[in-house]
Structure formats: C-alpha cells, structure tokens
PDB file of C-alpha atoms and ligand atoms in Angstrom:
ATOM      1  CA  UNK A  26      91.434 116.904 116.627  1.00  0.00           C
ATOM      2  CA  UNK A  27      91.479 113.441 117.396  1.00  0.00           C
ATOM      3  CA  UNK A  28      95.362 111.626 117.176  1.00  0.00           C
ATOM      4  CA  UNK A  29      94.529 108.857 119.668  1.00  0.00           C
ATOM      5  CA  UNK A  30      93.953 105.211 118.104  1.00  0.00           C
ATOM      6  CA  UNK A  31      91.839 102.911 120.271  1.00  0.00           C
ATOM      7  CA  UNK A  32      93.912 100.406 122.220  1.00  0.00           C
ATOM      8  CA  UNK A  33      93.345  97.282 124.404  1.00  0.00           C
ATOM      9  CA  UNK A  34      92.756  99.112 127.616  1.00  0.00           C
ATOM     10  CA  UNK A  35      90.350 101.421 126.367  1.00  0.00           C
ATOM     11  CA  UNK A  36      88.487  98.482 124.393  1.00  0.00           C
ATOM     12  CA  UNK A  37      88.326  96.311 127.227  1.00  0.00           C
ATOM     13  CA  UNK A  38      86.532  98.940 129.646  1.00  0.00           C
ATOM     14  CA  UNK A  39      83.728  99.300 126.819  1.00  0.00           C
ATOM     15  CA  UNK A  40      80.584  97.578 127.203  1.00  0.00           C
ATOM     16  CA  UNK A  41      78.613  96.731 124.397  1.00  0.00           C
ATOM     17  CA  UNK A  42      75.815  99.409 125.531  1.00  0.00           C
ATOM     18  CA  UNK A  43      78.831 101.815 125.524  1.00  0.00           C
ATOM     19  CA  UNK A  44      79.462 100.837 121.851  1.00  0.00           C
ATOM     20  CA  UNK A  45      76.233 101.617 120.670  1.00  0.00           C
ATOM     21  CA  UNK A  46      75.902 104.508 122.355  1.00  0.00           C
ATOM     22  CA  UNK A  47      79.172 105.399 120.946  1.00  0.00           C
ATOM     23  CA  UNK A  48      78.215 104.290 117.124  1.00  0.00           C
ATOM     24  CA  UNK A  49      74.701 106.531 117.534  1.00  0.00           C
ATOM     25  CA  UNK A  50      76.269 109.807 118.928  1.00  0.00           C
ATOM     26  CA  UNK A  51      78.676 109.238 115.806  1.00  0.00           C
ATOM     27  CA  UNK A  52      75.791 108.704 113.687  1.00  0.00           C
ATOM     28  CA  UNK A  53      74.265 111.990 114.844  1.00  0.00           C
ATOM     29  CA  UNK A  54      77.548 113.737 114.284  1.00  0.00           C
ATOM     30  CA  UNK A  55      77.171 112.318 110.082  1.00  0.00           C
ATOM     31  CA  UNK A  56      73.535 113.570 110.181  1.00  0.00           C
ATOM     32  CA  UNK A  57      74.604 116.913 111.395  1.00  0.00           C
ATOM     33  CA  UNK A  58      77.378 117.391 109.442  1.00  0.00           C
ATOM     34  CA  UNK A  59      80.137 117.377 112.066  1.00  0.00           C
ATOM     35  CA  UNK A  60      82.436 115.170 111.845  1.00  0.00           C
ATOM     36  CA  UNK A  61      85.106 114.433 113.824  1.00  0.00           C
ATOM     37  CA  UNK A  62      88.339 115.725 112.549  1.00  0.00           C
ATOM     38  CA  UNK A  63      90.868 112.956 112.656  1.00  0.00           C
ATOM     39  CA  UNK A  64      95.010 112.895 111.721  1.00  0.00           C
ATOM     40  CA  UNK A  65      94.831 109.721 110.077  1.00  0.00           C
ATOM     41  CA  UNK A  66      98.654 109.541 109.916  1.00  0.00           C
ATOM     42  CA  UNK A  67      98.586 109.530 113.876  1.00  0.00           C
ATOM     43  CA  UNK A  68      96.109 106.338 113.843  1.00  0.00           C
ATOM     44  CA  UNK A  69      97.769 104.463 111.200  1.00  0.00           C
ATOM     45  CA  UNK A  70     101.622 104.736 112.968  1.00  0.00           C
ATOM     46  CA  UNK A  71      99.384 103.799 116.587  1.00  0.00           C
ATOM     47  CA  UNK A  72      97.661 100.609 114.630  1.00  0.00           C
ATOM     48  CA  UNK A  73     100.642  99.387 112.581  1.00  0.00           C
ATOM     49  CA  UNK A  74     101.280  96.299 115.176  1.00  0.00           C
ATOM     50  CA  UNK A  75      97.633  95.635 116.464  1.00  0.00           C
ATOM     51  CA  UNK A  76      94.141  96.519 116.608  1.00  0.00           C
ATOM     52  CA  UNK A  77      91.138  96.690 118.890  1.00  0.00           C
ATOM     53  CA  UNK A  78      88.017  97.592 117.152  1.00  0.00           C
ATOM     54  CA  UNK A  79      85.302  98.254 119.374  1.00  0.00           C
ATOM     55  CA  UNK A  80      82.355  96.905 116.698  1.00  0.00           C
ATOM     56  CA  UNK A  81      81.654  94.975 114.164  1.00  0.00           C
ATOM     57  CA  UNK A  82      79.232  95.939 111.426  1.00  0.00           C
ATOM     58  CA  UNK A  83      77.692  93.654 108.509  1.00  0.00           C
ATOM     59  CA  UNK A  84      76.726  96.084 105.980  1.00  0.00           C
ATOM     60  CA  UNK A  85      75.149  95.790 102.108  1.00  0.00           C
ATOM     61  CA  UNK A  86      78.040  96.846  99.942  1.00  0.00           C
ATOM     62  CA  UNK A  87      75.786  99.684  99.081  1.00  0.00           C
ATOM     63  CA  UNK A  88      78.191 103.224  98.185  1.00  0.00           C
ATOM     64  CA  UNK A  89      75.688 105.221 100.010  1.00  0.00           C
ATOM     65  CA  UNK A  90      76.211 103.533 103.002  1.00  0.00           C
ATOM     66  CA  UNK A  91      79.793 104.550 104.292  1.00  0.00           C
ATOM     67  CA  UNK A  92      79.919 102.436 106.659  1.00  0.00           C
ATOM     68  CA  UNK A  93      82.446 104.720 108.727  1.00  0.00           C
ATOM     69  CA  UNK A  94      81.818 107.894 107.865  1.00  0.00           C
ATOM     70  CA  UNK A  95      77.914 107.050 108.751  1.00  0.00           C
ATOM     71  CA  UNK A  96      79.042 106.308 112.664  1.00  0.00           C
ATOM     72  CA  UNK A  97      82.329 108.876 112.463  1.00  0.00           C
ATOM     73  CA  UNK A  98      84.350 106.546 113.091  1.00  0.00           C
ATOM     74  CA  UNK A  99      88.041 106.356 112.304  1.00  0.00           C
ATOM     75  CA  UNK A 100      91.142 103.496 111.725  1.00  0.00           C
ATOM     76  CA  UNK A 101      91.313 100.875 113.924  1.00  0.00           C
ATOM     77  CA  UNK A 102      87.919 101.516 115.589  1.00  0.00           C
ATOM     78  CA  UNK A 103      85.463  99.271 113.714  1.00  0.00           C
ATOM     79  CA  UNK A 104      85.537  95.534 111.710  1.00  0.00           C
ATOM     80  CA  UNK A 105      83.133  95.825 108.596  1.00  0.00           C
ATOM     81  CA  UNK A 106      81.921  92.758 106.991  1.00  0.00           C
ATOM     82  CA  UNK A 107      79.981  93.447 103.552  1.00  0.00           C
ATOM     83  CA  UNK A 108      77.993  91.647 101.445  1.00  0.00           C
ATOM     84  CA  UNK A 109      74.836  93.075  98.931  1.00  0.00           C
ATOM     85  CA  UNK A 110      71.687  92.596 101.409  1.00  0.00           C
ATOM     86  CA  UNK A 111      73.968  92.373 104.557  1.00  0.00           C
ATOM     87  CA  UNK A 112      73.122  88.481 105.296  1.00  0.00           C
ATOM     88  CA  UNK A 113      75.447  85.949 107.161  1.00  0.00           C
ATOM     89  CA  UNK A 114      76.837  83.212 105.363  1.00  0.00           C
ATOM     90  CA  UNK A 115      79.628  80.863 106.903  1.00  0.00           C
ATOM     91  CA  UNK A 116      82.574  83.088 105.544  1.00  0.00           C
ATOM     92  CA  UNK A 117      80.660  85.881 107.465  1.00  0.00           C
ATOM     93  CA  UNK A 118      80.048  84.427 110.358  1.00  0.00           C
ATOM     94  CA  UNK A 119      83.757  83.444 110.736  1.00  0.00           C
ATOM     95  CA  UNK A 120      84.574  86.960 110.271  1.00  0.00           C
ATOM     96  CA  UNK A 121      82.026  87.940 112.971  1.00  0.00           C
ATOM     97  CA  UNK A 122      83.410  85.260 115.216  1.00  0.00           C
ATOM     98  CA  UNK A 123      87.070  86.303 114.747  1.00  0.00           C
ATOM     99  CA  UNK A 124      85.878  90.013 115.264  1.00  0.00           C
ATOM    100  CA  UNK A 125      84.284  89.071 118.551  1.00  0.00           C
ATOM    101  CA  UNK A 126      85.710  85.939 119.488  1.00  0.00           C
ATOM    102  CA  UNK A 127      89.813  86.744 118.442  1.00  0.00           C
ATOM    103  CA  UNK A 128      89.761  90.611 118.140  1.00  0.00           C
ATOM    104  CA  UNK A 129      87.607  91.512 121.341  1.00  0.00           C
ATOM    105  CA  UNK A 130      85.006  93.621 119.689  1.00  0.00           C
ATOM    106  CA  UNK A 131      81.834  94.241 121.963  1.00  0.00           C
ATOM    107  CA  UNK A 132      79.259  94.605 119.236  1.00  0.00           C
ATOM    108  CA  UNK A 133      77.705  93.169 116.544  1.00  0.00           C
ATOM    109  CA  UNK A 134      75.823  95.118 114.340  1.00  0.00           C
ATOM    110  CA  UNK A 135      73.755  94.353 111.124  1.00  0.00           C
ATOM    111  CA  UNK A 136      73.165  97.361 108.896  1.00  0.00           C
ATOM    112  CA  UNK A 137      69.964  97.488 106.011  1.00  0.00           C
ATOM    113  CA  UNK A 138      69.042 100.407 104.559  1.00  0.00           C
ATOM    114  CA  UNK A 139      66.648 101.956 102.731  1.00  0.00           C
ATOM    115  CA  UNK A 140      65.889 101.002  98.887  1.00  0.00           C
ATOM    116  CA  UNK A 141      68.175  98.165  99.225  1.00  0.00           C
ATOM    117  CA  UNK A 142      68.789  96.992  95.658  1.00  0.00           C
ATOM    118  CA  UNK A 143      69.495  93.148  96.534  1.00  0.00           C
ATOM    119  CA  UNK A 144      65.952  93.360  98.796  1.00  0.00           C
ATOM    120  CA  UNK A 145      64.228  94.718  95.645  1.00  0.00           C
ATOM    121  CA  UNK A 146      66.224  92.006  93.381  1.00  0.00           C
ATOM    122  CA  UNK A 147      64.950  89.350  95.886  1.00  0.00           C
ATOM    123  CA  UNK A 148      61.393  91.142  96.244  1.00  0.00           C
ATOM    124  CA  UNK A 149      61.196  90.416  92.502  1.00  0.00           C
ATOM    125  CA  UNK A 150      62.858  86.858  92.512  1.00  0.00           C
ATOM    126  CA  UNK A 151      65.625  87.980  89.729  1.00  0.00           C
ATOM    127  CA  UNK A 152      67.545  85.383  88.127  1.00  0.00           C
ATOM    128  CA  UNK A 153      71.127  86.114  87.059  1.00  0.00           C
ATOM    129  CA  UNK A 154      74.218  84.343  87.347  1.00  0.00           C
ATOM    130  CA  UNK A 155      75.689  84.192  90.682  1.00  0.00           C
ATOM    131  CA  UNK A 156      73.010  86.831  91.764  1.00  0.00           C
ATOM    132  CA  UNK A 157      70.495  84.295  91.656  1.00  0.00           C
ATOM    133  CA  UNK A 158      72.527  82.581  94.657  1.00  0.00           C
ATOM    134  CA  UNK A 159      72.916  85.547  96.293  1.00  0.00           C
ATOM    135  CA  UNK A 160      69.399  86.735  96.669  1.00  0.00           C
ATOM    136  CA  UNK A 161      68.466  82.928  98.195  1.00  0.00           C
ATOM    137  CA  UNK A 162      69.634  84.470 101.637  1.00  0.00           C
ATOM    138  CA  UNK A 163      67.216  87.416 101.520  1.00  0.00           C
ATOM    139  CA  UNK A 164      64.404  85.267 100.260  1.00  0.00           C
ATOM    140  CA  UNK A 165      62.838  84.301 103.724  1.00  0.00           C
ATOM    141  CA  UNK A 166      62.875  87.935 104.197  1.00  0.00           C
ATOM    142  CA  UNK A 167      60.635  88.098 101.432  1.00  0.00           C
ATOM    143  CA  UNK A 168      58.471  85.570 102.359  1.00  0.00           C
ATOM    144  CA  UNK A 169      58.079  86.860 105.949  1.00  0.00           C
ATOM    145  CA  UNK A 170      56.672  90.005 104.719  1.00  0.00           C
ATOM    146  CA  UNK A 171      54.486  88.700 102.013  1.00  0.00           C
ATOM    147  CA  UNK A 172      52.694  87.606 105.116  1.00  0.00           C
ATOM    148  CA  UNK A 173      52.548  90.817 106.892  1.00  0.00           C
ATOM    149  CA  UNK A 174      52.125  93.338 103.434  1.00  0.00           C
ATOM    150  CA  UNK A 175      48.643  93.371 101.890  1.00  0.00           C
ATOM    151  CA  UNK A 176      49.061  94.080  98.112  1.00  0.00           C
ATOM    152  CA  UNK A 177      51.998  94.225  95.390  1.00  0.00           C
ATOM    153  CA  UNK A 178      54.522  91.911  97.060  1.00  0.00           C
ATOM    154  CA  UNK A 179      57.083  93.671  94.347  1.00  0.00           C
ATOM    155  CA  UNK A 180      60.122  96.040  94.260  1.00  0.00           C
ATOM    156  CA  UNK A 181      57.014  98.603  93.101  1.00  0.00           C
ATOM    157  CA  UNK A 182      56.145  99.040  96.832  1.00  0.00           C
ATOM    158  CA  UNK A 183      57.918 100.865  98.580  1.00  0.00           C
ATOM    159  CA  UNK A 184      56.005  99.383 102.079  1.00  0.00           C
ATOM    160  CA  UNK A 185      56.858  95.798 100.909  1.00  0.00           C
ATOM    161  CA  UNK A 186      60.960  96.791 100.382  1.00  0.00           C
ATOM    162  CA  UNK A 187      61.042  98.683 103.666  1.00  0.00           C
ATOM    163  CA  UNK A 188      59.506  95.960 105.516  1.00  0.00           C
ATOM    164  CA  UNK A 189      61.673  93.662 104.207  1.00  0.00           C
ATOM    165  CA  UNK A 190      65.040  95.638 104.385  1.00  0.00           C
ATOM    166  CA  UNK A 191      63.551  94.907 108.286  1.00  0.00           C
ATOM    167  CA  UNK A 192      62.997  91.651 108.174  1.00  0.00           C
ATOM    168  CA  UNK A 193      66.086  91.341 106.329  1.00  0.00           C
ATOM    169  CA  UNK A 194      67.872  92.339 109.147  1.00  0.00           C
ATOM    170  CA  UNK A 195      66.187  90.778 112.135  1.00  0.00           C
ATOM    171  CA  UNK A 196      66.395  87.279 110.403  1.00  0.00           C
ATOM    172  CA  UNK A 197      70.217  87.704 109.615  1.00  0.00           C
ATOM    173  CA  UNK A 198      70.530  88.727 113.810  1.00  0.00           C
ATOM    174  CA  UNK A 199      68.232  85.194 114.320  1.00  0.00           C
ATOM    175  CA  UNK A 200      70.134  83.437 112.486  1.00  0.00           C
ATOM    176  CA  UNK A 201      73.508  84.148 113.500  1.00  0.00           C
ATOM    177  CA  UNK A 202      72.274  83.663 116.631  1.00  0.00           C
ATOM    178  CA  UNK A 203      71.384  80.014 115.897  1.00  0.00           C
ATOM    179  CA  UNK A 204      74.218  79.258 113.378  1.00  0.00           C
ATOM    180  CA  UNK A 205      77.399  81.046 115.322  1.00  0.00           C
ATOM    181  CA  UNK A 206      77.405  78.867 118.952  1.00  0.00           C
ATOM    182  CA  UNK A 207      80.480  81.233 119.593  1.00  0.00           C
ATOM    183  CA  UNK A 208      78.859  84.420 119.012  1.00  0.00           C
ATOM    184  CA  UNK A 209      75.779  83.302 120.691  1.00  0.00           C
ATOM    185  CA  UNK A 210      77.469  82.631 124.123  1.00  0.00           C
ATOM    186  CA  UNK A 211      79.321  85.534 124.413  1.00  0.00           C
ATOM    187  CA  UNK A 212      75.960  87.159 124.113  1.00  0.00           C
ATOM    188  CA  UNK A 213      74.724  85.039 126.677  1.00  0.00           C
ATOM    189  CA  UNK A 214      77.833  86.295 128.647  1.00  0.00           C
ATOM    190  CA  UNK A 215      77.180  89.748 127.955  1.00  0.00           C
ATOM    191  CA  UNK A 216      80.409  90.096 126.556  1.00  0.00           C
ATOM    192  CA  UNK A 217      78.738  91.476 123.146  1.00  0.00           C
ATOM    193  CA  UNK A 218      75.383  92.316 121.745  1.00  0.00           C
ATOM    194  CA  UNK A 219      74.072  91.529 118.455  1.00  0.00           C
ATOM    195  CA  UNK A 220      71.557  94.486 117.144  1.00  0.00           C
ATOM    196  CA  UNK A 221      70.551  95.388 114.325  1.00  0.00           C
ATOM    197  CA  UNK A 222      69.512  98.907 112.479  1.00  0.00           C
ATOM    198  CA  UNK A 223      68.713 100.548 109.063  1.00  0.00           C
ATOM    199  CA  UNK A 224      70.031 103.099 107.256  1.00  0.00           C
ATOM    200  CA  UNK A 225      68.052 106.341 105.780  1.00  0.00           C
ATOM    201  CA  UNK A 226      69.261 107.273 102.520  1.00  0.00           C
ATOM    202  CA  UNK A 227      66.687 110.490 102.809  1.00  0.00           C
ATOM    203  CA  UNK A 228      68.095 111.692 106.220  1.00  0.00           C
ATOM    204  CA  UNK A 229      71.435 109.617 106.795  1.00  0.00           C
ATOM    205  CA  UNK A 230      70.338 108.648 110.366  1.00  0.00           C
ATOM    206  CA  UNK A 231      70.630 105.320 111.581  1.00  0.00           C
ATOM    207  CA  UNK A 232      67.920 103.648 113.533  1.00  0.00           C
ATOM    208  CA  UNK A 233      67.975 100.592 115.518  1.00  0.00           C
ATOM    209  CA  UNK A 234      65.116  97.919 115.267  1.00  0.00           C
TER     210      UNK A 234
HETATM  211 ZN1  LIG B 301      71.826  97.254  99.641  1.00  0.00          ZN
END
C-alpha cells in the first residue's frame, strides 16, 4: 500500500517524459482494474504544509472523467483545472501558470473525451444563457473540422464530435502556447511539456494525440 506523499525532492528529479509515463502506466492500472491502494490519512498528514504535484491536467467537468482515479493517482500528486470542453481562458491559464510556474509541476496536460457534451452543444451552435459564452471557446474547434468532415457537421455524427473533441484539444495546447509567455518558455526550457489526450468512455483508456 502506498503511505508516501510526493515531496520536493522526488518532484524535482521528474522529467516531464517521466510524468507522462507515470500518468499512462496509471491509466493502464484504471483500465485494468487495479488500482493502487492508497492510506489517504498518511498523504493528507504528509501534505498538510505543502505540495508538489507532479502534473497538471485541464479536464471537461465531465463525471465520467475522474480525473484521478483515470491516471491512479492520489493527494498531493496532481493540479486539475476544469472547465465543460476543457479550453483555456485567462483564469485557466493563471492556474496553469501557477501550477507550473509557482508549484513546480512538469506537465501540462489537456484532457477531451469522448461524446463531450459542450463539443456536441458547440457542434450544434446552442444558445443558452451563459452557455452560449461558454461554447464560443470550442467554436474554432468546430470550424476546423467542418473543414476536414464531409457531411452532417452536427452533434448527429459521431465522426464530426470525435474529430472535434481532437481539435478541441490540440487548439486549447496552441493556444496556451501563444497566450501563456510563461508556460511557453518553460517548454522551451524543457522544464515542462504541454500534451494533450482523450478520454474513452467505452474502454476508459487514455490516449495521447
Ligand atoms: Zn465534456
């Protein structure tokens, strides 16, 4: 059983490749039903005056999408920033910076999944009240894959959601890359990575794009 928090030391000696490896193997560990056992009591008396998460991850707020149950991860061990269709906005991108920048994290990661329901809300241009806002940050998403998806350019295709819930997530990494001068030169560094993956609601698995 695991008792052991993570702690500066160990952070520090991680490299972002490490930290994806890391988030993967705990992926396959969700997928295959083994989870880590964990004394939680243990981690929270360890974390009480500090933390040193090795990752942050900008998730949808969907509830199928644990975010750390789906990479077994425990307290202390990952930031997660989440918002329905897992976009930046300012707010975000100061929590990514202060994840990164403050906190030491090695990893950025931006999670879609599949059958998002603020992709198919955008895919269908729905207008209500502060949704309507909302789905404006997926909506170059949308238009990116009208251009690549022949046919019904609705929710009603399955093709046209996936692809978006893709280019969903590869135009969030752009443009936190262009919008976060922080985040984007400790990537230059090597200090972090940025990557991005979706979420299978079929299987659970994660994969990277
Ligand atoms: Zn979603």
């Amino acid at each position: 059983m695991r008792n052991t928090a993570i702690n500066k030391q160990v952070q520090d000696n991680l490299t972002p490749e490490d930290v994806l490896t890391d988030l993967l193997a705990g992926n396959e560990r969700f997928v295959n039903n083994e989870l880590e056992e964990v004394s939680h009591l243990d981690l929270v008396q360890q974390t009480t005056t500090g933390q040193y998460p090795k990752a942050v991850v900008l998730s949808c707020i969907d509830s199928r999408v644990p975010v750390e149950q789906v990479f077994d991860q425990a307290i202390g061990d990952v930031f997660v920033a989440r918002v329905a269709g897992n976009f930046e906005n300012e707010d975000i991108l100061g929590s990514l910076e202060y994840s990164c920048a403050v906190a030491g994290s090695k990893l950025v990661l931006v999670l879609g999944h599949e059958s998002c329901g603020a992709v198919k809300a955008a895919c269908d241009d729905v207008k209500l009240g502060n949704i309507t806002h909302l789905l404006a940050n997926i909506m170059p998403a949308v238009k990116k894959s009208a251009k690549e998806i022949d046919g019904d350019n609705s929710s009603a295709n399955p093709k046209f959601v996936a692809k978006t819930v893709e280019n969903n997530v590869l135009l969030t990494i752009d443009r936190i890359r262009e919008r976060s001068e922080i985040l984007a030169d400790l990537e230059s560094s090597d200090a972090i990575k940025i990557v991005g993956g979706v979420y299978s609601l079929q299987t659970g698995k994660v994969t990277m794009l």
